[in-house]
């Protein structure tokens, strides 16, 4: 498709909870008339809502979906759905000012929540007969519930902007009460066919119901897939992700907002390494869609709309440099078998078990008789993997250890001695690295650590590799 003059812009859940502030800056700011338009916004659910609908992303606490899946009693999921309703109403009461808008939004919540409740009751009743199995419908239930969050936030945002005089238009891709069947592309194109971005501001749900089932492959990363596909299909001039902070040299909460540096420019290779470390600038599949459609990606701070943020493209660095220091908590799954040396099949068997239990692999190390996978997964899942491998290799020692991994990332680290200098910086801080790896492509270095050492190591590496900002007072 020929590239158009519009942008497609995505707002995350944490920022959406401050959408009333964004109305004054990002959505409107100093714009007026035609300058307000040619911008399509894809919105996530308000902060915390998807956790209540599905399960808490970090703690694993059960939401409606997890309660329904347990099916211990009806009370659990009914009460969980009531909590979602209360949280949604509290979220829009916090950002809407006009009583009429609040009333409309509350009625929208009631209609969607009770519709979902009736659907789940009917499904339970149907599956009480032997010919139907609830387990066969759990993915569709997960999608139905997830779509409630984005539909609510998009509806509320549309009301908020219309009240401010913007010609905003809700574009609901959630498939609510839609009896037709669409793949993702046709779902988007059908919803957008009568929309004129030059005179309207489309507010699009981050969740899109489609025959492929976005959650089957992407689970909670679906909004970025919708966002990237919308940008590609409409030939957007640029795709923009608005976050709570700039894409910076480290997490400002860890090293201090006065110490981090905005990247300004990086490439998709760095974005992929960040994703591997659990710090997604964008989902890798979404990045691939934008690359293939030749749509540039920009990551900005939603609350600094005048700042151009960071451009992500496919260009190499002009000079070698460390760009980001990050890290995450991991588990080391170690398989030691004295007779492994020279025998094939161990690696394949371990990978098969990890894949079957949907375990995300961050990195890997091996020697003659030991294979270690550094993974990002709940410990209870790893325990099931351990049981599988112990059964298959009864003479092997299989263990899981709670660790952490810090990483230095850049488009080009050639000639910077990042591995040597990183180990030195860790040692100078009075800490120790349990392991370290650097690949020949020179885009990242990884340090394996005790969990308690992760934050101080990130601080030490950032101080060693990212120059401190120079203030005007220091220059004087």
Tab-separated table of C-alpha atoms in Angstrom:
chain	number	residue	atom	x	y	z
A	1	UNK	CA	0.000	0.000	0.000
A	2	UNK	CA	1.196	3.524	-0.794
A	3	UNK	CA	2.478	5.285	2.301
A	4	UNK	CA	-0.043	7.810	3.641
A	5	UNK	CA	0.342	10.999	5.659
A	6	UNK	CA	-1.011	9.541	8.908
A	7	UNK	CA	0.659	7.905	11.882
A	8	UNK	CA	-0.500	4.899	13.921
A	9	UNK	CA	0.226	5.396	17.613
A	10	UNK	CA	-0.059	2.977	20.554
A	11	UNK	CA	-0.587	3.867	24.210
A	12	UNK	CA	0.222	1.344	26.966
A	13	UNK	CA	-1.915	0.515	29.994
A	14	UNK	CA	0.053	2.481	32.594
A	15	UNK	CA	-0.132	5.616	30.448
A	16	UNK	CA	-3.823	4.987	29.692
A	17	UNK	CA	-4.608	5.361	33.389
A	18	UNK	CA	-3.541	8.992	32.956
A	19	UNK	CA	-5.464	9.509	29.724
A	20	UNK	CA	-7.001	12.725	31.076
A	21	UNK	CA	-3.468	14.188	31.154
A	22	UNK	CA	-2.772	12.864	27.667
A	23	UNK	CA	-5.890	14.623	26.363
A	24	UNK	CA	-4.259	17.963	27.171
A	25	UNK	CA	-0.852	17.069	25.744
A	26	UNK	CA	-0.587	14.116	23.375
A	27	UNK	CA	-4.087	14.073	21.870
A	28	UNK	CA	-4.650	17.828	21.647
A	29	UNK	CA	-1.764	19.935	23.001
A	30	UNK	CA	-1.331	23.048	20.871
A	31	UNK	CA	-3.056	21.459	17.871
A	32	UNK	CA	-6.276	22.770	16.372
A	33	UNK	CA	-8.440	22.063	13.323
A	34	UNK	CA	-6.915	19.739	10.748
A	35	UNK	CA	-3.686	19.416	12.770
A	36	UNK	CA	-5.568	17.244	15.278
A	37	UNK	CA	-6.059	14.483	12.748
A	38	UNK	CA	-4.147	12.037	10.568
A	39	UNK	CA	-3.342	10.148	13.783
A	40	UNK	CA	-4.797	6.721	14.581
A	41	UNK	CA	-4.500	5.650	18.234
A	42	UNK	CA	-4.404	2.028	19.412
A	43	UNK	CA	-5.132	1.770	23.134
A	44	UNK	CA	-4.446	-0.835	25.805
A	45	UNK	CA	-6.735	-1.534	28.756
A	46	UNK	CA	-6.406	0.747	31.773
A	47	UNK	CA	-3.560	-0.276	34.080
A	48	UNK	CA	-4.309	-3.421	36.093
A	49	UNK	CA	-7.553	-4.352	34.311
A	50	UNK	CA	-6.101	-7.173	32.191
A	51	UNK	CA	-4.509	-8.629	35.348
A	52	UNK	CA	-7.990	-8.789	36.902
A	53	UNK	CA	-9.515	-10.277	33.753
A	54	UNK	CA	-6.880	-12.986	33.190
A	55	UNK	CA	-4.251	-13.369	35.910
A	56	UNK	CA	-1.672	-11.023	37.409
A	57	UNK	CA	1.249	-10.855	35.006
A	58	UNK	CA	3.903	-10.808	37.741
A	59	UNK	CA	2.399	-12.489	40.803
A	60	UNK	CA	0.205	-15.005	38.980
A	61	UNK	CA	-2.800	-14.140	41.198
A	62	UNK	CA	-5.987	-15.489	39.617
A	63	UNK	CA	-8.263	-13.215	37.616
A	64	UNK	CA	-11.616	-14.113	36.065
A	65	UNK	CA	-10.061	-16.477	33.508
A	66	UNK	CA	-7.957	-18.360	36.039
A	67	UNK	CA	-10.900	-18.619	38.449
A	68	UNK	CA	-13.178	-19.895	35.688
A	69	UNK	CA	-10.536	-22.400	34.566
A	70	UNK	CA	-10.316	-23.828	38.107
A	71	UNK	CA	-14.101	-24.340	38.160
A	72	UNK	CA	-13.979	-25.138	41.886
A	73	UNK	CA	-17.165	-23.125	42.340
A	74	UNK	CA	-19.147	-20.443	40.546
A	75	UNK	CA	-18.534	-17.988	43.353
A	76	UNK	CA	-14.863	-17.464	42.496
A	77	UNK	CA	-15.182	-16.257	38.940
A	78	UNK	CA	-18.427	-14.361	39.564
A	79	UNK	CA	-16.760	-12.410	42.353
A	80	UNK	CA	-13.678	-11.851	40.170
A	81	UNK	CA	-15.909	-10.461	37.406
A	82	UNK	CA	-17.547	-8.128	39.934
A	83	UNK	CA	-14.075	-6.877	40.900
A	84	UNK	CA	-13.349	-6.146	37.238
A	85	UNK	CA	-16.571	-4.160	36.939
A	86	UNK	CA	-15.737	-2.089	40.028
A	87	UNK	CA	-12.166	-1.481	38.825
A	88	UNK	CA	-13.319	-0.411	35.358
A	89	UNK	CA	-15.812	2.050	36.810
A	90	UNK	CA	-13.174	3.429	39.190
A	91	UNK	CA	-10.766	3.818	36.246
A	92	UNK	CA	-13.127	5.880	34.120
A	93	UNK	CA	-14.441	7.896	37.062
A	94	UNK	CA	-10.837	8.962	37.646
A	95	UNK	CA	-10.421	10.406	34.128
A	96	UNK	CA	-13.904	11.516	33.016
A	97	UNK	CA	-15.347	14.754	34.350
A	98	UNK	CA	-18.827	15.127	32.836
A	99	UNK	CA	-21.585	13.182	34.685
A	100	UNK	CA	-23.185	12.205	31.367
A	101	UNK	CA	-19.920	10.660	30.132
A	102	UNK	CA	-19.449	8.788	33.407
A	103	UNK	CA	-22.987	7.445	33.172
A	104	UNK	CA	-22.481	6.274	29.582
A	105	UNK	CA	-19.176	4.608	30.442
A	106	UNK	CA	-20.704	2.839	33.462
A	107	UNK	CA	-23.571	1.548	31.323
A	108	UNK	CA	-21.017	0.322	28.757
A	109	UNK	CA	-19.229	-1.595	31.513
A	110	UNK	CA	-22.482	-3.088	32.788
A	111	UNK	CA	-23.529	-4.235	29.310
A	112	UNK	CA	-20.153	-5.831	28.497
A	113	UNK	CA	-19.582	-7.430	31.916
A	114	UNK	CA	-23.075	-8.901	32.161
A	115	UNK	CA	-22.875	-10.058	28.549
A	116	UNK	CA	-19.629	-11.882	29.328
A	117	UNK	CA	-21.134	-13.316	32.529
A	118	UNK	CA	-24.145	-14.711	30.664
A	119	UNK	CA	-21.859	-16.158	28.004
A	120	UNK	CA	-19.776	-18.005	30.628
A	121	UNK	CA	-22.903	-19.270	32.424
A	122	UNK	CA	-24.327	-20.584	29.145
A	123	UNK	CA	-21.013	-22.244	28.296
A	124	UNK	CA	-20.858	-23.925	31.699
A	125	UNK	CA	-24.396	-25.195	31.227
A	126	UNK	CA	-23.630	-26.495	27.733
A	127	UNK	CA	-20.479	-28.258	28.935
A	128	UNK	CA	-22.379	-30.029	31.682
A	129	UNK	CA	-23.424	-32.427	28.892
A	130	UNK	CA	-20.942	-35.152	28.017
A	131	UNK	CA	-20.666	-34.193	24.362
A	132	UNK	CA	-19.013	-30.839	25.098
A	133	UNK	CA	-15.706	-30.138	26.825
A	134	UNK	CA	-14.973	-26.818	28.527
A	135	UNK	CA	-11.246	-27.300	27.919
A	136	UNK	CA	-11.865	-26.966	24.174
A	137	UNK	CA	-13.195	-23.428	24.646
A	138	UNK	CA	-10.684	-21.969	27.102
A	139	UNK	CA	-8.692	-20.030	24.485
A	140	UNK	CA	-11.869	-18.375	23.176
A	141	UNK	CA	-12.845	-17.513	26.766
A	142	UNK	CA	-9.422	-15.942	27.333
A	143	UNK	CA	-9.853	-13.834	24.208
A	144	UNK	CA	-13.419	-12.802	25.102
A	145	UNK	CA	-12.350	-11.644	28.557
A	146	UNK	CA	-9.216	-9.883	27.391
A	147	UNK	CA	-11.123	-7.872	24.786
A	148	UNK	CA	-13.320	-6.342	27.508
A	149	UNK	CA	-10.421	-4.258	28.814
A	150	UNK	CA	-9.454	-2.615	25.525
A	151	UNK	CA	-13.077	-2.044	24.490
A	152	UNK	CA	-13.679	-0.184	27.763
A	153	UNK	CA	-10.582	2.032	27.545
A	154	UNK	CA	-11.228	2.848	23.870
A	155	UNK	CA	-14.847	3.775	24.615
A	156	UNK	CA	-13.835	5.985	27.554
A	157	UNK	CA	-11.091	7.694	25.542
A	158	UNK	CA	-13.544	8.404	22.725
A	159	UNK	CA	-16.012	9.997	25.176
A	160	UNK	CA	-13.223	12.064	26.754
A	161	UNK	CA	-12.025	13.431	23.412
A	162	UNK	CA	-15.485	14.081	22.020
A	163	UNK	CA	-16.261	16.132	25.148
A	164	UNK	CA	-13.116	18.188	24.380
A	165	UNK	CA	-14.324	18.907	20.850
A	166	UNK	CA	-12.284	16.295	18.992
A	167	UNK	CA	-14.029	14.295	16.274
A	168	UNK	CA	-12.984	10.998	17.863
A	169	UNK	CA	-14.394	7.686	16.638
A	170	UNK	CA	-14.429	4.343	18.419
A	171	UNK	CA	-13.112	1.474	16.277
A	172	UNK	CA	-13.942	-1.701	18.181
A	173	UNK	CA	-12.029	-4.705	16.831
A	174	UNK	CA	-13.051	-6.956	19.729
A	175	UNK	CA	-15.774	-8.725	17.710
A	176	UNK	CA	-18.427	-8.183	20.394
A	177	UNK	CA	-21.655	-9.884	19.273
A	178	UNK	CA	-20.243	-10.151	15.732
A	179	UNK	CA	-21.456	-13.348	14.075
A	180	UNK	CA	-19.118	-13.046	11.070
A	181	UNK	CA	-15.690	-14.683	10.903
A	182	UNK	CA	-12.624	-12.583	9.995
A	183	UNK	CA	-8.904	-13.069	9.840
A	184	UNK	CA	-6.851	-10.238	11.378
A	185	UNK	CA	-6.341	-8.301	8.154
A	186	UNK	CA	-9.995	-8.384	7.137
A	187	UNK	CA	-11.071	-7.495	10.702
A	188	UNK	CA	-8.914	-4.359	10.564
A	189	UNK	CA	-9.720	-3.392	6.970
A	190	UNK	CA	-13.484	-3.831	7.451
A	191	UNK	CA	-13.441	-1.724	10.603
A	192	UNK	CA	-11.386	1.023	8.934
A	193	UNK	CA	-13.052	1.113	5.514
A	194	UNK	CA	-15.366	4.061	6.308
A	195	UNK	CA	-12.907	5.899	8.563
A	196	UNK	CA	-11.284	9.097	7.302
A	197	UNK	CA	-8.178	9.792	9.425
A	198	UNK	CA	-7.884	13.251	7.852
A	199	UNK	CA	-11.113	14.376	9.543
A	200	UNK	CA	-11.548	11.851	12.382
A	201	UNK	CA	-9.370	10.546	15.205
A	202	UNK	CA	-9.882	6.761	15.330
A	203	UNK	CA	-9.499	5.215	18.796
A	204	UNK	CA	-8.832	1.526	18.119
A	205	UNK	CA	-8.960	-1.388	20.550
A	206	UNK	CA	-5.602	-3.072	21.090
A	207	UNK	CA	-7.316	-6.467	21.034
A	208	UNK	CA	-8.682	-7.736	17.722
A	209	UNK	CA	-10.880	-10.827	17.512
A	210	UNK	CA	-9.863	-12.916	14.500
A	211	UNK	CA	-9.850	-16.471	13.216
A	212	UNK	CA	-6.100	-16.836	13.895
A	213	UNK	CA	-6.647	-16.229	17.627
A	214	UNK	CA	-4.040	-13.642	18.620
A	215	UNK	CA	-3.622	-15.027	22.121
A	216	UNK	CA	-2.728	-18.480	20.831
A	217	UNK	CA	0.644	-17.156	19.659
A	218	UNK	CA	1.101	-13.792	21.351
A	219	UNK	CA	-0.922	-14.079	24.565
A	220	UNK	CA	-0.750	-10.634	26.192
A	221	UNK	CA	1.483	-9.185	23.483
A	222	UNK	CA	-1.502	-8.993	21.124
A	223	UNK	CA	-1.937	-5.185	21.225
A	224	UNK	CA	1.427	-4.595	19.551
A	225	UNK	CA	0.519	-7.109	16.858
A	226	UNK	CA	-2.744	-5.240	16.199
A	227	UNK	CA	-0.847	-1.943	16.216
A	228	UNK	CA	1.838	-3.062	13.761
A	229	UNK	CA	-0.622	-4.742	11.394
A	230	UNK	CA	-2.833	-1.632	11.380
A	231	UNK	CA	0.196	0.528	10.541
A	232	UNK	CA	1.265	-1.824	7.748
A	233	UNK	CA	-2.213	-2.255	6.202
A	234	UNK	CA	-2.954	1.471	6.176
A	235	UNK	CA	0.503	2.443	4.920
A	236	UNK	CA	1.287	4.657	7.900
A	237	UNK	CA	4.011	7.280	7.598
A	238	UNK	CA	5.313	6.204	11.001
A	239	UNK	CA	4.375	3.844	13.831
A	240	UNK	CA	4.758	5.350	17.311
A	241	UNK	CA	4.663	3.674	20.727
A	242	UNK	CA	4.017	6.028	23.651
A	243	UNK	CA	5.441	4.744	26.938
A	244	UNK	CA	5.604	6.149	30.460
A	245	UNK	CA	9.341	6.805	30.085
A	246	UNK	CA	11.744	7.363	27.233
A	247	UNK	CA	13.576	4.332	25.865
A	248	UNK	CA	16.679	4.933	27.937
A	249	UNK	CA	20.099	3.531	28.763
A	250	UNK	CA	18.623	1.806	31.849
A	251	UNK	CA	15.495	1.725	33.958
A	252	UNK	CA	15.383	5.183	35.588
A	253	UNK	CA	13.758	3.634	38.659
A	254	UNK	CA	16.926	1.566	39.182
A	255	UNK	CA	19.783	3.921	38.329
A	256	UNK	CA	18.087	7.295	38.732
A	257	UNK	CA	16.303	9.538	36.247
A	258	UNK	CA	19.246	11.970	36.347
A	259	UNK	CA	21.689	9.235	35.270
A	260	UNK	CA	19.909	7.623	32.311
A	261	UNK	CA	20.244	8.831	28.740
A	262	UNK	CA	17.549	8.710	26.088
A	263	UNK	CA	18.707	6.491	23.212
A	264	UNK	CA	17.485	8.770	20.429
A	265	UNK	CA	18.302	6.242	17.709
A	266	UNK	CA	18.803	2.473	17.663
A	267	UNK	CA	17.882	-0.489	15.485
A	268	UNK	CA	15.695	-3.580	15.482
A	269	UNK	CA	18.629	-5.785	16.493
A	270	UNK	CA	18.832	-3.948	19.824
A	271	UNK	CA	15.033	-4.093	20.140
A	272	UNK	CA	15.204	-7.900	19.743
A	273	UNK	CA	17.878	-8.200	22.455
A	274	UNK	CA	15.748	-6.069	24.782
A	275	UNK	CA	12.767	-8.317	24.125
A	276	UNK	CA	14.877	-11.358	24.976
A	277	UNK	CA	15.706	-9.707	28.317
A	278	UNK	CA	12.028	-9.085	29.085
A	279	UNK	CA	12.277	-5.336	28.338
A	280	UNK	CA	10.222	-5.143	25.171
A	281	UNK	CA	10.388	-1.974	23.132
A	282	UNK	CA	8.114	-3.876	20.751
A	283	UNK	CA	7.147	-7.532	20.258
A	284	UNK	CA	9.595	-9.155	17.771
A	285	UNK	CA	6.740	-10.295	15.483
A	286	UNK	CA	5.320	-6.766	15.481
A	287	UNK	CA	8.761	-5.369	14.649
A	288	UNK	CA	9.017	-7.815	11.740
A	289	UNK	CA	5.671	-6.592	10.366
A	290	UNK	CA	6.825	-2.972	10.446
A	291	UNK	CA	10.212	-3.793	8.896
A	292	UNK	CA	8.632	-5.672	6.012
A	293	UNK	CA	6.129	-2.867	5.394
A	294	UNK	CA	8.942	-0.268	5.545
A	295	UNK	CA	7.152	1.661	8.300
A	296	UNK	CA	9.599	3.383	10.706
A	297	UNK	CA	9.032	2.878	14.447
A	298	UNK	CA	9.403	5.565	17.089
A	299	UNK	CA	9.236	5.137	20.889
A	300	UNK	CA	8.378	8.265	22.863
A	301	UNK	CA	7.528	9.423	26.370
A	302	UNK	CA	3.749	9.889	26.328
A	303	UNK	CA	4.015	12.795	28.751
A	304	UNK	CA	6.638	14.701	26.759
A	305	UNK	CA	4.870	15.025	23.394
A	306	UNK	CA	7.314	17.652	22.119
A	307	UNK	CA	10.256	15.248	22.391
A	308	UNK	CA	10.907	13.123	19.267
A	309	UNK	CA	11.836	10.105	21.420
A	310	UNK	CA	13.835	7.231	19.911
A	311	UNK	CA	13.751	6.142	16.274
A	312	UNK	CA	14.136	2.392	15.659
A	313	UNK	CA	15.125	1.329	12.148
A	314	UNK	CA	17.430	-1.158	10.434
A	315	UNK	CA	20.519	1.090	10.233
A	316	UNK	CA	23.828	0.132	11.910
A	317	UNK	CA	25.581	2.340	14.456
A	318	UNK	CA	27.964	5.041	13.267
A	319	UNK	CA	30.439	4.165	16.024
A	320	UNK	CA	30.653	1.302	18.569
A	321	UNK	CA	28.886	2.120	21.845
A	322	UNK	CA	27.004	0.567	24.744
A	323	UNK	CA	23.398	1.731	24.509
A	324	UNK	CA	21.472	-0.066	27.257
A	325	UNK	CA	22.140	-1.958	30.487
A	326	UNK	CA	19.247	-4.108	31.647
A	327	UNK	CA	18.517	-7.374	33.419
A	328	UNK	CA	15.903	-9.818	34.653
A	329	UNK	CA	15.399	-12.596	37.166
A	330	UNK	CA	15.907	-16.041	35.668
A	331	UNK	CA	16.060	-19.707	36.660
A	332	UNK	CA	19.038	-21.853	35.695
A	333	UNK	CA	17.850	-25.336	34.680
A	334	UNK	CA	20.918	-27.546	34.842
A	335	UNK	CA	21.168	-31.119	33.587
A	336	UNK	CA	24.392	-32.910	34.594
A	337	UNK	CA	25.055	-36.412	33.308
A	338	UNK	CA	28.564	-37.873	33.592
A	339	UNK	CA	27.987	-40.076	30.530
A	340	UNK	CA	26.638	-37.252	28.364
A	341	UNK	CA	29.918	-36.550	26.596
A	342	UNK	CA	29.842	-37.784	23.001
A	343	UNK	CA	26.192	-38.860	23.209
A	344	UNK	CA	23.559	-37.124	21.070
A	345	UNK	CA	19.945	-36.487	22.066
A	346	UNK	CA	20.183	-34.801	25.472
A	347	UNK	CA	19.856	-31.288	24.091
A	348	UNK	CA	16.891	-32.197	21.893
A	349	UNK	CA	15.091	-33.899	24.788
A	350	UNK	CA	15.567	-30.889	27.076
A	351	UNK	CA	14.332	-28.497	24.391
A	352	UNK	CA	11.305	-30.701	23.725
A	353	UNK	CA	10.310	-30.586	27.392
A	354	UNK	CA	10.860	-26.823	27.660
A	355	UNK	CA	8.806	-26.258	24.507
A	356	UNK	CA	5.973	-28.516	25.684
A	357	UNK	CA	5.710	-26.597	28.950
A	358	UNK	CA	5.934	-23.244	27.119
A	359	UNK	CA	9.126	-22.133	28.883
A	360	UNK	CA	10.882	-19.063	27.475
A	361	UNK	CA	14.632	-19.575	27.029
A	362	UNK	CA	16.789	-16.487	27.581
A	363	UNK	CA	20.228	-18.022	27.104
A	364	UNK	CA	22.096	-21.307	27.244
A	365	UNK	CA	25.506	-22.734	28.183
A	366	UNK	CA	26.959	-26.227	27.908
A	367	UNK	CA	30.136	-28.245	28.325
A	368	UNK	CA	31.086	-31.921	28.031
A	369	UNK	CA	28.579	-33.255	30.565
A	370	UNK	CA	26.339	-30.345	31.554
A	371	UNK	CA	23.633	-28.390	29.723
A	372	UNK	CA	22.273	-25.259	31.385
A	373	UNK	CA	19.302	-23.270	30.124
A	374	UNK	CA	18.658	-19.853	31.625
A	375	UNK	CA	14.904	-19.451	31.462
A	376	UNK	CA	12.162	-16.983	32.333
A	377	UNK	CA	9.297	-19.036	33.789
A	378	UNK	CA	7.457	-19.704	37.056
A	379	UNK	CA	9.228	-22.150	39.354
A	380	UNK	CA	6.219	-24.501	39.407
A	381	UNK	CA	6.500	-24.895	35.625
A	382	UNK	CA	10.218	-25.666	35.931
A	383	UNK	CA	9.407	-28.302	38.529
A	384	UNK	CA	7.281	-30.101	35.959
A	385	UNK	CA	10.164	-29.925	33.475
A	386	UNK	CA	12.522	-31.319	36.132
A	387	UNK	CA	10.140	-34.234	36.694
A	388	UNK	CA	10.022	-34.965	32.939
A	389	UNK	CA	13.804	-34.960	32.576
A	390	UNK	CA	14.446	-36.987	35.732
A	391	UNK	CA	12.054	-39.646	34.442
A	392	UNK	CA	13.775	-39.717	31.051
A	393	UNK	CA	17.333	-39.607	32.445
A	394	UNK	CA	17.183	-41.284	35.893
A	395	UNK	CA	20.971	-41.187	36.365
A	396	UNK	CA	21.199	-37.429	35.576
A	397	UNK	CA	21.248	-34.694	38.189
A	398	UNK	CA	18.539	-32.146	37.258
A	399	UNK	CA	18.333	-28.947	39.269
A	400	UNK	CA	16.769	-25.483	39.098
A	401	UNK	CA	18.443	-22.474	40.699
A	402	UNK	CA	16.990	-18.986	41.156
A	403	UNK	CA	19.421	-16.503	39.594
A	404	UNK	CA	19.467	-13.254	37.630
A	405	UNK	CA	21.041	-12.001	34.417
A	406	UNK	CA	22.337	-8.534	33.565
A	407	UNK	CA	23.045	-7.564	29.982
A	408	UNK	CA	24.992	-4.877	28.147
A	409	UNK	CA	23.421	-4.167	24.740
A	410	UNK	CA	24.379	-2.029	21.733
A	411	UNK	CA	24.167	-2.017	17.961
A	412	UNK	CA	27.954	-2.453	17.786
A	413	UNK	CA	30.138	-3.373	20.783
A	414	UNK	CA	33.221	-4.157	18.706
A	415	UNK	CA	36.500	-3.065	20.269
A	416	UNK	CA	34.952	-1.925	23.559
A	417	UNK	CA	36.181	-4.894	25.669
A	418	UNK	CA	32.698	-5.027	27.196
A	419	UNK	CA	33.120	-8.509	28.666
A	420	UNK	CA	36.432	-7.696	30.380
A	421	UNK	CA	35.384	-4.227	31.521
A	422	UNK	CA	32.000	-5.532	32.679
A	423	UNK	CA	33.582	-8.188	34.887
A	424	UNK	CA	35.955	-5.559	36.257
A	425	UNK	CA	33.080	-3.186	37.059
A	426	UNK	CA	31.222	-5.985	38.860
A	427	UNK	CA	34.340	-6.874	40.838
A	428	UNK	CA	35.036	-3.217	41.722
A	429	UNK	CA	31.520	-3.037	43.178
A	430	UNK	CA	32.387	-5.931	45.492
A	431	UNK	CA	30.154	-8.358	43.595
A	432	UNK	CA	30.700	-11.514	41.565
A	433	UNK	CA	29.509	-12.866	38.222
A	434	UNK	CA	28.702	-16.594	38.233
A	435	UNK	CA	29.042	-16.744	34.465
A	436	UNK	CA	29.402	-14.474	31.449
A	437	UNK	CA	28.935	-14.858	27.695
A	438	UNK	CA	29.538	-12.751	24.595
A	439	UNK	CA	28.614	-13.814	21.082
A	440	UNK	CA	30.717	-13.051	18.000
A	441	UNK	CA	28.103	-10.621	16.631
A	442	UNK	CA	29.042	-8.055	19.289
A	443	UNK	CA	25.534	-6.862	20.147
A	444	UNK	CA	25.254	-8.030	23.753
A	445	UNK	CA	27.116	-9.401	26.761
A	446	UNK	CA	25.328	-11.374	29.502
A	447	UNK	CA	26.362	-11.775	33.148
A	448	UNK	CA	24.797	-14.465	35.356
A	449	UNK	CA	24.367	-13.363	38.983
A	450	UNK	CA	22.817	-14.099	42.313
A	451	UNK	CA	19.357	-12.522	42.392
A	452	UNK	CA	20.191	-10.080	45.177
A	453	UNK	CA	23.053	-8.701	43.080
A	454	UNK	CA	20.991	-7.772	40.005
A	455	UNK	CA	20.181	-4.143	40.823
A	456	UNK	CA	23.644	-3.185	42.153
A	457	UNK	CA	25.266	-4.856	39.121
A	458	UNK	CA	23.023	-2.936	36.700
A	459	UNK	CA	24.011	0.280	38.497
A	460	UNK	CA	27.716	-0.625	38.379
A	461	UNK	CA	27.651	-1.567	34.679
A	462	UNK	CA	25.673	1.538	33.760
A	463	UNK	CA	28.156	3.746	35.595
A	464	UNK	CA	31.070	2.021	33.864
A	465	UNK	CA	29.709	2.205	30.311
A	466	UNK	CA	27.262	5.121	30.089
A	467	UNK	CA	28.874	8.538	30.583
A	468	UNK	CA	27.212	10.751	33.172
A	469	UNK	CA	25.299	13.748	31.909
A	470	UNK	CA	27.263	16.966	32.053
A	471	UNK	CA	25.328	19.857	33.571
A	472	UNK	CA	25.745	23.492	32.579
A	473	UNK	CA	27.155	24.205	36.052
A	474	UNK	CA	29.879	21.594	35.536
A	475	UNK	CA	30.783	23.108	32.163
A	476	UNK	CA	31.008	26.570	33.724
